Coordinates of C-alpha atoms in Angstrom, one line a residue:
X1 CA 93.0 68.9 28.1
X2 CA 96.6 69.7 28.9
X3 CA 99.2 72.5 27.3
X4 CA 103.1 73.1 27.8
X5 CA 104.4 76.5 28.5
X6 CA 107.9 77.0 28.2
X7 CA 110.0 80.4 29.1
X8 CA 113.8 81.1 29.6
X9 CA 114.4 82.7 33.6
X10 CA 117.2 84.7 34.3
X11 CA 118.7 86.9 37.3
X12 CA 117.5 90.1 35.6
X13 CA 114.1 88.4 36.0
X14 CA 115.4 87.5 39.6
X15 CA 116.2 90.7 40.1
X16 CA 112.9 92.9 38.8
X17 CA 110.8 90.2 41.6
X18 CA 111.8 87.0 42.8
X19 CA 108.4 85.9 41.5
X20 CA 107.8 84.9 37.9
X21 CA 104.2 84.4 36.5
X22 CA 103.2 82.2 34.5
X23 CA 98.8 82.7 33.3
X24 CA 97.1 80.1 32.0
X25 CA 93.3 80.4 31.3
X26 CA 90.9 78.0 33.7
X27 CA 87.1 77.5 31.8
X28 CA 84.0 77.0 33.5
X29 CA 83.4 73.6 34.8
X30 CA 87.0 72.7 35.5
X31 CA 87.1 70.6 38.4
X32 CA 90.7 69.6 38.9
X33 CA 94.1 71.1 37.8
X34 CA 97.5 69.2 37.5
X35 CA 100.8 71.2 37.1
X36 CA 103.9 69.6 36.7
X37 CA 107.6 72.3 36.4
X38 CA 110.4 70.7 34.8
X39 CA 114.0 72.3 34.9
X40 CA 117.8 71.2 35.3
X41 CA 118.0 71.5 39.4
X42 CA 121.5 72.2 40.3
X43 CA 122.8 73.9 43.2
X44 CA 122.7 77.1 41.5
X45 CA 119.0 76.8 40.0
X46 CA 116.4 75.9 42.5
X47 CA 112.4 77.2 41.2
X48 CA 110.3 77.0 43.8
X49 CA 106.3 76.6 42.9
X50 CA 102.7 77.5 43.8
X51 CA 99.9 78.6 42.4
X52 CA 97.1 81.5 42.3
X53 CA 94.0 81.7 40.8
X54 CA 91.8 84.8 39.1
X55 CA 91.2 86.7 42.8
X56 CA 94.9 87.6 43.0
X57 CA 95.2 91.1 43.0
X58 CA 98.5 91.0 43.7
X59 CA 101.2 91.7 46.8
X60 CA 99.2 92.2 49.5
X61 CA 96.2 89.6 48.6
X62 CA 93.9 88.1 50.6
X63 CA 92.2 86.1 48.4
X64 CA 93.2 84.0 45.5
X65 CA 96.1 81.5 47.2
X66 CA 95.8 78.3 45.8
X67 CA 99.0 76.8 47.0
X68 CA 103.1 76.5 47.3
X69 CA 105.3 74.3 47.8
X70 CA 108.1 75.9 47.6
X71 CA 111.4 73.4 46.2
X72 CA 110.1 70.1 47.5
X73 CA 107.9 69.5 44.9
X74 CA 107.9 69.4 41.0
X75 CA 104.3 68.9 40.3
X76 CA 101.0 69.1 41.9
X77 CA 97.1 68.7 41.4
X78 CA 94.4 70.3 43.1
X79 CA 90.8 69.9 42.7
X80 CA 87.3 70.7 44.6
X81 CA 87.4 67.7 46.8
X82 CA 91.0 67.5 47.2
X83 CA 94.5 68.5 47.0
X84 CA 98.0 67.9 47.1
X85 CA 99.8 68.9 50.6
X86 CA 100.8 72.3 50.5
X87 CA 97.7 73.0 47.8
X88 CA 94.6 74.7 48.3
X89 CA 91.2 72.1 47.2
X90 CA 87.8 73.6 46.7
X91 CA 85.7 76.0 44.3
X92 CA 87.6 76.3 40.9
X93 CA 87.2 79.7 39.7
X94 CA 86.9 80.3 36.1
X95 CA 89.4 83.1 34.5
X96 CA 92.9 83.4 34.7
X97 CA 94.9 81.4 37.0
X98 CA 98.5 82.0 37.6
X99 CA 101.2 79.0 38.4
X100 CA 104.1 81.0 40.6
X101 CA 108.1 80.0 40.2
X102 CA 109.8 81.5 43.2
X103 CA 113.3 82.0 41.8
X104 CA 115.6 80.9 45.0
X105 CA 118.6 80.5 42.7
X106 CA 119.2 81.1 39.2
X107 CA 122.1 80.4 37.4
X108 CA 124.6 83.1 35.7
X109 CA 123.3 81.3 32.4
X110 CA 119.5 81.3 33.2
X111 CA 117.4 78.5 33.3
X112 CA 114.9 77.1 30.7
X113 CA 111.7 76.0 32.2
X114 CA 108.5 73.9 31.1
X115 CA 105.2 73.9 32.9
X116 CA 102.8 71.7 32.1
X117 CA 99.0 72.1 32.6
X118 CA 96.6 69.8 32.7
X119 CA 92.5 70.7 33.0
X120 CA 89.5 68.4 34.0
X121 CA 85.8 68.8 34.3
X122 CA 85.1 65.2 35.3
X123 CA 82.2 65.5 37.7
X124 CA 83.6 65.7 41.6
X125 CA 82.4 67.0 45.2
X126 CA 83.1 69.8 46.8
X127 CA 84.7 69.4 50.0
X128 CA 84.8 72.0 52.5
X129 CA 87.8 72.8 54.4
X130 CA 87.7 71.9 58.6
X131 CA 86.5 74.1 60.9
X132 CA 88.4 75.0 63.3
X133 CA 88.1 73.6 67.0
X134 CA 88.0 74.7 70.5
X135 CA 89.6 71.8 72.7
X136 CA 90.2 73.0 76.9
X137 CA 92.0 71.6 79.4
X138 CA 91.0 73.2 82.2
X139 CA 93.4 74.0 85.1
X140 CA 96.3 76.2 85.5
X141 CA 99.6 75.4 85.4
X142 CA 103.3 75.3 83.1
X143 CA 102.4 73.5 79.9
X144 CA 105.3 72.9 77.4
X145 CA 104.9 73.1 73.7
X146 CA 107.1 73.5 70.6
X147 CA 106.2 76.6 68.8
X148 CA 108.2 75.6 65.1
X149 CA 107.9 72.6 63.0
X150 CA 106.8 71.2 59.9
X151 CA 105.0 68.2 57.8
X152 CA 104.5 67.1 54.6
X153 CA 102.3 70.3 53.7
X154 CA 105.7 71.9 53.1
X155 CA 109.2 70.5 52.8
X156 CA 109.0 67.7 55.1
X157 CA 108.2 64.4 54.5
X158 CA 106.6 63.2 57.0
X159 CA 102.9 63.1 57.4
X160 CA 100.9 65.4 60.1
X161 CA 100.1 62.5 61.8
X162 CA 103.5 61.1 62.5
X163 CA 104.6 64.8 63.9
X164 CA 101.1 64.5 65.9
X165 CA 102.3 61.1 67.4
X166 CA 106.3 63.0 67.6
X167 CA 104.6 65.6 69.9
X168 CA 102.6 63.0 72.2
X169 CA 106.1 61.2 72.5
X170 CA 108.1 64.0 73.7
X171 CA 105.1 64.6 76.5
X172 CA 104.2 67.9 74.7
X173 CA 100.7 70.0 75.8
X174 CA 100.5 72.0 72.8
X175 CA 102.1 72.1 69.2
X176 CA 102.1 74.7 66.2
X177 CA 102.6 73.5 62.9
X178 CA 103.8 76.0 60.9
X179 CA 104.4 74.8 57.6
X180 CA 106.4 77.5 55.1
X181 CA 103.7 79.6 52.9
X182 CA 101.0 77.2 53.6
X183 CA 98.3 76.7 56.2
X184 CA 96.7 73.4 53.8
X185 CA 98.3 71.4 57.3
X186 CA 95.0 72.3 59.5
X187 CA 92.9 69.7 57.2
X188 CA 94.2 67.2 59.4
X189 CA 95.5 69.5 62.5
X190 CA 91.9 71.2 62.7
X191 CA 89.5 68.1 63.4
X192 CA 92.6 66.9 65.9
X193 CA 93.1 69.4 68.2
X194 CA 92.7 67.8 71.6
X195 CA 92.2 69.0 75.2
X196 CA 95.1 66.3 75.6
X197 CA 97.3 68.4 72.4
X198 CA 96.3 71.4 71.2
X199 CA 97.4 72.6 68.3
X200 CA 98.1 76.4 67.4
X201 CA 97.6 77.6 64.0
X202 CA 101.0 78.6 62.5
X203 CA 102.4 79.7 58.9
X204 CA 106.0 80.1 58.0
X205 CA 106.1 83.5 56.3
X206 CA 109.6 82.3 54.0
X207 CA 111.4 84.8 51.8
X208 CA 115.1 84.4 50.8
X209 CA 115.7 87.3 53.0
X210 CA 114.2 86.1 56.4
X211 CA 111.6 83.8 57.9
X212 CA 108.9 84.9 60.2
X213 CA 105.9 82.9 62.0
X214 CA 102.2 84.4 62.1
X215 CA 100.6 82.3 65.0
X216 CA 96.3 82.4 65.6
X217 CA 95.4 83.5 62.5
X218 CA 93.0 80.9 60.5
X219 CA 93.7 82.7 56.9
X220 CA 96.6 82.7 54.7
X221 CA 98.8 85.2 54.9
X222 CA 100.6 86.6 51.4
X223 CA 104.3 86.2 51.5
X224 CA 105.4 87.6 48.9
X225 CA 107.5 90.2 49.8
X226 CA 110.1 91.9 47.9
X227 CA 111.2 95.5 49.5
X228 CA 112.7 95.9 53.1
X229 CA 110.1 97.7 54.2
X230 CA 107.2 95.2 53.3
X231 CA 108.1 93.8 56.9
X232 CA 105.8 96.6 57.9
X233 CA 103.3 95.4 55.4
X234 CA 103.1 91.9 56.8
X235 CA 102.6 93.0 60.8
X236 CA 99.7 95.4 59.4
X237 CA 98.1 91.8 57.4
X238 CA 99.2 89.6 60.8
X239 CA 98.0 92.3 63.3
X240 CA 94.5 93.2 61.0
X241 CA 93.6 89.4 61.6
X242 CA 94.1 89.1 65.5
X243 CA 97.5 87.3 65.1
X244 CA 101.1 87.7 66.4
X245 CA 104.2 87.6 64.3
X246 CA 107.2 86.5 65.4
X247 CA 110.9 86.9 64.0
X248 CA 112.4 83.6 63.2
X249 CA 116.0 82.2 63.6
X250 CA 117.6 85.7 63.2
X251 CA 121.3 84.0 62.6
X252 CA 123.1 82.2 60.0
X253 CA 122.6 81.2 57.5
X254 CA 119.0 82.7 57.1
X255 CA 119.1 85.9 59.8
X256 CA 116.4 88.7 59.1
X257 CA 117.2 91.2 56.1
X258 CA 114.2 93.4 56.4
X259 CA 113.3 96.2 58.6
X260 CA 112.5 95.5 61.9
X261 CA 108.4 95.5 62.0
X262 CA 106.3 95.7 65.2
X263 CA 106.3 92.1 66.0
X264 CA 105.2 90.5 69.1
X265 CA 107.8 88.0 69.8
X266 CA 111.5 86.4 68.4
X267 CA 112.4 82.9 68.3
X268 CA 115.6 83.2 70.1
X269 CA 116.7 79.3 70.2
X270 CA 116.1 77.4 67.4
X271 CA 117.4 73.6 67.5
X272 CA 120.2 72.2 69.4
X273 CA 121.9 75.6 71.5
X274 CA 125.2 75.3 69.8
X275 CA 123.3 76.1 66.5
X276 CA 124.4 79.4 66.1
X277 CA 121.4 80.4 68.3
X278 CA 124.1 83.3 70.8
X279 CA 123.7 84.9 67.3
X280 CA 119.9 85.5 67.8
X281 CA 120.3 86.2 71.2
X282 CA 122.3 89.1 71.2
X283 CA 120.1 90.5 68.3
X284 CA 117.3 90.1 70.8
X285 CA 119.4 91.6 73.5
X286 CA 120.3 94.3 71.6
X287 CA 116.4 94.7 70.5
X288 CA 114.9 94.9 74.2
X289 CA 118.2 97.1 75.5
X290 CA 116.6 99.5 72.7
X291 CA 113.4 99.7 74.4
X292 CA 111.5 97.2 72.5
X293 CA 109.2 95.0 74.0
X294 CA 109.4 91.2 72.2
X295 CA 108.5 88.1 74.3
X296 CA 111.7 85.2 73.8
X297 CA 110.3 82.2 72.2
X298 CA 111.8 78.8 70.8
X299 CA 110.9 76.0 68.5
X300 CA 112.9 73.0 67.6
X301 CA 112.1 74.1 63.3
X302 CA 112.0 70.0 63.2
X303 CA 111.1 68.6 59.9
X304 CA 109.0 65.0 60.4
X305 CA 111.1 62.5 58.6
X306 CA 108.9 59.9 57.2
X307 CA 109.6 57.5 60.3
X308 CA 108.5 58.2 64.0
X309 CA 112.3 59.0 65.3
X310 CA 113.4 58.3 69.1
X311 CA 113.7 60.9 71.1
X312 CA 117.6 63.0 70.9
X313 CA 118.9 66.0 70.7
X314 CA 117.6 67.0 67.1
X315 CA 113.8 66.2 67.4
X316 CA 111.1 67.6 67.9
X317 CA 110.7 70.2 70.9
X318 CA 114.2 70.6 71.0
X319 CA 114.1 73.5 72.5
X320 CA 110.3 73.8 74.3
X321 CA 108.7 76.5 75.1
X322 CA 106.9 77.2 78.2
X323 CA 104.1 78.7 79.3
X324 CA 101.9 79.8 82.6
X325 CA 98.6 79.3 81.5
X326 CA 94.7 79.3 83.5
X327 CA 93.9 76.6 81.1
X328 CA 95.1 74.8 78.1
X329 CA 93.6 76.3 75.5
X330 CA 94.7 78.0 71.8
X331 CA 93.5 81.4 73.3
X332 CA 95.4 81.0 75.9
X333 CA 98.8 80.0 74.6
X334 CA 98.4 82.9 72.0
X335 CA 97.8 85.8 75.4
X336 CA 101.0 83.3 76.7
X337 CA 102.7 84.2 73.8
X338 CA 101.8 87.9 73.2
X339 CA 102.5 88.6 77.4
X340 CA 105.6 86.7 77.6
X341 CA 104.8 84.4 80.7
X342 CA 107.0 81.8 80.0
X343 CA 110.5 80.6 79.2
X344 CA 112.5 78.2 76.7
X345 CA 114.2 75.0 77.8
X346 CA 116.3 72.9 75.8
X347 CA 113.7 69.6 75.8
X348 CA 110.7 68.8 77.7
X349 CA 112.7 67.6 80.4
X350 CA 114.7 70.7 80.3
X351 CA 115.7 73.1 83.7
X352 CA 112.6 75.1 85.2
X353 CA 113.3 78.7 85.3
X354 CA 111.1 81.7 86.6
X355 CA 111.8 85.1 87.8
X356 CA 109.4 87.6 89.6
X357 CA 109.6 90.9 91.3
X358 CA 106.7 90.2 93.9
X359 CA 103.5 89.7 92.3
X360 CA 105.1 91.0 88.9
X361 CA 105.8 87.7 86.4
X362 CA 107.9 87.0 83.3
X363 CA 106.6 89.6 80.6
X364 CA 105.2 92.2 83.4
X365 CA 106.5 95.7 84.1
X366 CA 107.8 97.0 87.6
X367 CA 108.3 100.9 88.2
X368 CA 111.5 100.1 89.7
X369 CA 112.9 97.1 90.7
X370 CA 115.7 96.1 93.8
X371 CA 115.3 92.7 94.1
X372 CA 114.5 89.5 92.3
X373 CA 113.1 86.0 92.9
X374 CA 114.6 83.3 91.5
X375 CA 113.3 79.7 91.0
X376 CA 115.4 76.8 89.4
X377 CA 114.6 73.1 89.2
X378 CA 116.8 70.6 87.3
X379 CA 120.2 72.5 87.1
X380 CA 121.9 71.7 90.0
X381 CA 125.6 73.0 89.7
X382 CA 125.0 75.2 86.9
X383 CA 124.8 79.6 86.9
X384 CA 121.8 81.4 87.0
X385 CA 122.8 84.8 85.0
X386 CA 121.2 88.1 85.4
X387 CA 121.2 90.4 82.9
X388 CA 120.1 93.5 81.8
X389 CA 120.4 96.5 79.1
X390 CA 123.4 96.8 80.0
X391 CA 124.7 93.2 80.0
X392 CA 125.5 91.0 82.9
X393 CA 124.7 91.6 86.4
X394 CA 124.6 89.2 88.5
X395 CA 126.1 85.0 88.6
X396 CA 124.5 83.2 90.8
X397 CA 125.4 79.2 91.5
X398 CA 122.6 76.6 91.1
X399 CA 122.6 74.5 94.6
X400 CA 120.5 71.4 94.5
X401 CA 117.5 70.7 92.1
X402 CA 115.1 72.4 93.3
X403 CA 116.6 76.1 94.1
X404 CA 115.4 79.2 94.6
X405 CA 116.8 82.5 95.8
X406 CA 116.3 86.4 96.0
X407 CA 118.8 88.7 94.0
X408 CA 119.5 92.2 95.7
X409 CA 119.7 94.2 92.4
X410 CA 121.0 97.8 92.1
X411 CA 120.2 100.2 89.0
X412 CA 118.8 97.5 86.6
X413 CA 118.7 98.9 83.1
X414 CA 115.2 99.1 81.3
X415 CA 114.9 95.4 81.9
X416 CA 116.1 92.3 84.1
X417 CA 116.7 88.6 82.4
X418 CA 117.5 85.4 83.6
X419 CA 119.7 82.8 81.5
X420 CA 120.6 79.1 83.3
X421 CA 124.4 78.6 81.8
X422 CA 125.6 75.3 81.5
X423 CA 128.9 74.9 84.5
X424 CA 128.5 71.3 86.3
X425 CA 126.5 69.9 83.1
X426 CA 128.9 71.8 79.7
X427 CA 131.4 68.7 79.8
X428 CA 127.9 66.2 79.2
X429 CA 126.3 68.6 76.9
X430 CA 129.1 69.0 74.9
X431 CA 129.7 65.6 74.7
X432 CA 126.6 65.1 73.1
X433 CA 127.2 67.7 71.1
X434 CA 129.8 65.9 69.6
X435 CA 128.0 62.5 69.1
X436 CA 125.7 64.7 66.7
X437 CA 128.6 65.4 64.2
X438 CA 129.8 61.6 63.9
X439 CA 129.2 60.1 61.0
X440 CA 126.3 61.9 59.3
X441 CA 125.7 64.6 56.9
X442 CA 124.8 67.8 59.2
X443 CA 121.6 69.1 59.0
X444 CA 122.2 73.0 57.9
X445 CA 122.2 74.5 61.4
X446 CA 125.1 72.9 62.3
X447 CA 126.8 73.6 59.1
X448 CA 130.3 75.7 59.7
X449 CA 129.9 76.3 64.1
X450 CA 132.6 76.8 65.9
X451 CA 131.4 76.2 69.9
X452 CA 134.9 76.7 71.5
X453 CA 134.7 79.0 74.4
X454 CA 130.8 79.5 73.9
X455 CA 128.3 79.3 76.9
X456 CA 125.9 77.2 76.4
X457 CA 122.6 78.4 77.8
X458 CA 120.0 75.7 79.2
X459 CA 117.2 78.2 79.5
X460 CA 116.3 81.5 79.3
X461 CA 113.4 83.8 80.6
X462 CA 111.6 86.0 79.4
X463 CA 112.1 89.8 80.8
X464 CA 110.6 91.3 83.4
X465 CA 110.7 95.2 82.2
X466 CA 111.2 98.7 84.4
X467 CA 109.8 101.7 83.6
X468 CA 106.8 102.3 81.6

């Protein structure tokens, strides 16, 4: 049984909520649902789609998600023993369902769409979703991961296992997938978790107005937000389930728009350094110099092409993340992550850098602070910056590979960071920079940047703060 809706969007429709509802009625029995949107795509009218069914009670659900994917998909099925990527398989409720057009861009004209449903009751399993595992590497130690990419469950189009095999190829301890709107990607990231990779469970909360990451939190998490202040609305959903949220990309072209919420970290490098990412830095500067308390994260945002690519400058873990950790362990990335013990790199073979005020570590408060230690390995020529509230403090030169040194500090404001600042290596790095622009359409990142006369940072710490 199948039926053809039609309607006629516009930006007034855009404008009242950038989500447009379309019911359809499910009957008893049904065990699979196809759904296939038709419109004229144009660079002015892109329709994103998902799908809810009958225990949506609306913004903020938590039960009832059945699915999105968003604009890289025109059609999709799901069913009680299976589902497209991105989609949601399982018990079909009878009642009304609801397919969802997210309207990213509509034309000045409108758009004419057509959805059409089709319903079976053809006798099927029901499958239940993967539980969740508990891989440990015992041991403590720096383990490096990359805290933002995606797969096929979203807009990439690459398969979770080829971004699994990605991750083993760059070296990495630990991945999180966080795939935009969705967490369908744990099917297959669930029963693979690995004391050898483990993987953190990650959702890409993506609105036209800003992009955010809920990491730990097995559930879905509704993104459909609409009002400046429902930022506040999605830490009290993130935080209610155990999780952290973290503030993605805050640059151009998709910085944050809402209000600030109480979120536990900021990604503040996101792909190659010269992407724009000093823009996210000062916000986060600017943030801790107001007396907030946000660890610094990165992820490489890498979308798995269809093929296993070589390792570059635009792959995955590019930047990593690292972390002090007793053990390898979801758990214990996630107290990693909330404490700030750790630092971003710009790849897995990136520069080493750690900070300490005697037993006090990266992410840890000191009542007052004089002095510094400093620990460097792999920048040898490059600047070790200090800074704090009140911007920079203290240069310090990089000699040899393996470098440390103490920093005599005097009235540190609220906080002390540490950036590695490229000197000896800019010319190389720049260089490369350049081989990334030749001959090839620029992924969006790199879209419009001008890098002349801009530092490029290698790594950064994560504060160590004064006061209470």
């Amino acid at each position: 049984m199948s039926k053809t809706i039609t309607a006629h969007v516009t930006r007034a429709d855009q404008a009242r909520n950038p989500y447009f509802y379309i019911p359809f009625e499910v009957p008893s029995g049904t065990t699979r649902i196809d759904v296939a949107l038709a419109y004229a795509k144009a660079e002015d009218c892109i329709i994103d789609l998902g799908a809810f069914d009958p225990r949506d009670t609306g913004y903020p659900t938590k039960e009832g998600f059945r699915g999105w994917s968003g604009g890289a998909r025109d059609h999709f099925f799901l069913a009680t023993d299976d589902a497209t990527p991105g989609y949601v398989h399982g018990e079909i409720q009878p009642g009304t369902w609801n397919v969802i057009l997210g309207l990213y861009k509509v034309p000045e004209v409108g758009a004419d769409i057509r959805v059409t449903i089709g319903l079976d009751a053809s006798p099927r399993k029901l499958e239940p979703q993967p539980a969740r595992t508990f891989p440990v590497r015992k041991g403590a130690g720096w383990y490096k991961g990359d805290l933002h990419c995606h797969t096929f469950h979203s807009d990439a189009r690459g398969a979770p296992e080829l971004l699994h095999a990605a991750a083993r190829q760059a070296g990495l301890d630990l991945l999180a997938i966080a795939d935009h709107n969705t967490i369908t990607q744990r099917r297959y990231f669930h029963p693979n978790s690995s004391p050898d990779l483990v993987f953190v469970r990650g959702m890409e909360v993506t609105t036209a107005e800003g992009h955010a990451n809920v990491y730990g939190v097995d559930d879905w998490i509704d993104f459909r937000m609409t009002r400046p202040s429902d930022a506040h609305v999605l830490e009290k959903l993130v935080h209610e389930k155990g999780g952290l949220l973290s503030i993605n990309h805050d640059k151009p072209p998709i910085a944050w728009e809402y209000e600030m919420p109480k979120a536990d970290c900021q990604e503040v490098w996101q792909s190659t350094w010269l992407a724009w990412n000093w823009i996210a830095l000062e916000r986060y500067q600017q943030r801790l110099a107001s007396g907030m308390k946000l660890s610094a994260i990165g992820g490489s945002d890498f979308h798995q092409p269809d093929r296993l690519m070589p390792e570059g400058p635009l792959v995955l873990a590019r930047p990593t993340t690292v972390f002090w950790l007793p053990e390898l362990s979801e758990d214990a990335v996630l107290a990693a992550m909330k404490s700030g013990f750790g630092y971003v790199t710009e790849s897995p073979d990136g520069p080493h850098l750690e900070i300490r005020v005697g037993d006090t570590v990266m992410g840890g408060s000191v009542a007052s602070l004089v002095s510094l230690d400093v620990v460097v390995r792999g920048a040898a020529g490059d600047r070790v910056v200090l800074i704090d509230a009140t911007g920079e403090i203290a240069v310090v030169d990089i000699v040899g590979d393996e470098f440390s040194t103490t920093v005599v500090i005097e009235n540190a404001q609220k906080f002390v960071r540490a950036e590695i600042v490229a000197a000896a290596s800019r010319e190389c790095l720049l260089a490369e920079y350049a081989s990334l622009l030749e001959g090839r359409e620029l992924p969006w990142q790199l879209r419009n940047v001008d890098v002349a006369g801009q530092p490029i940072r290698r790594a950064l710490s994560n504060p160590i703060y004064i006061g209470s």
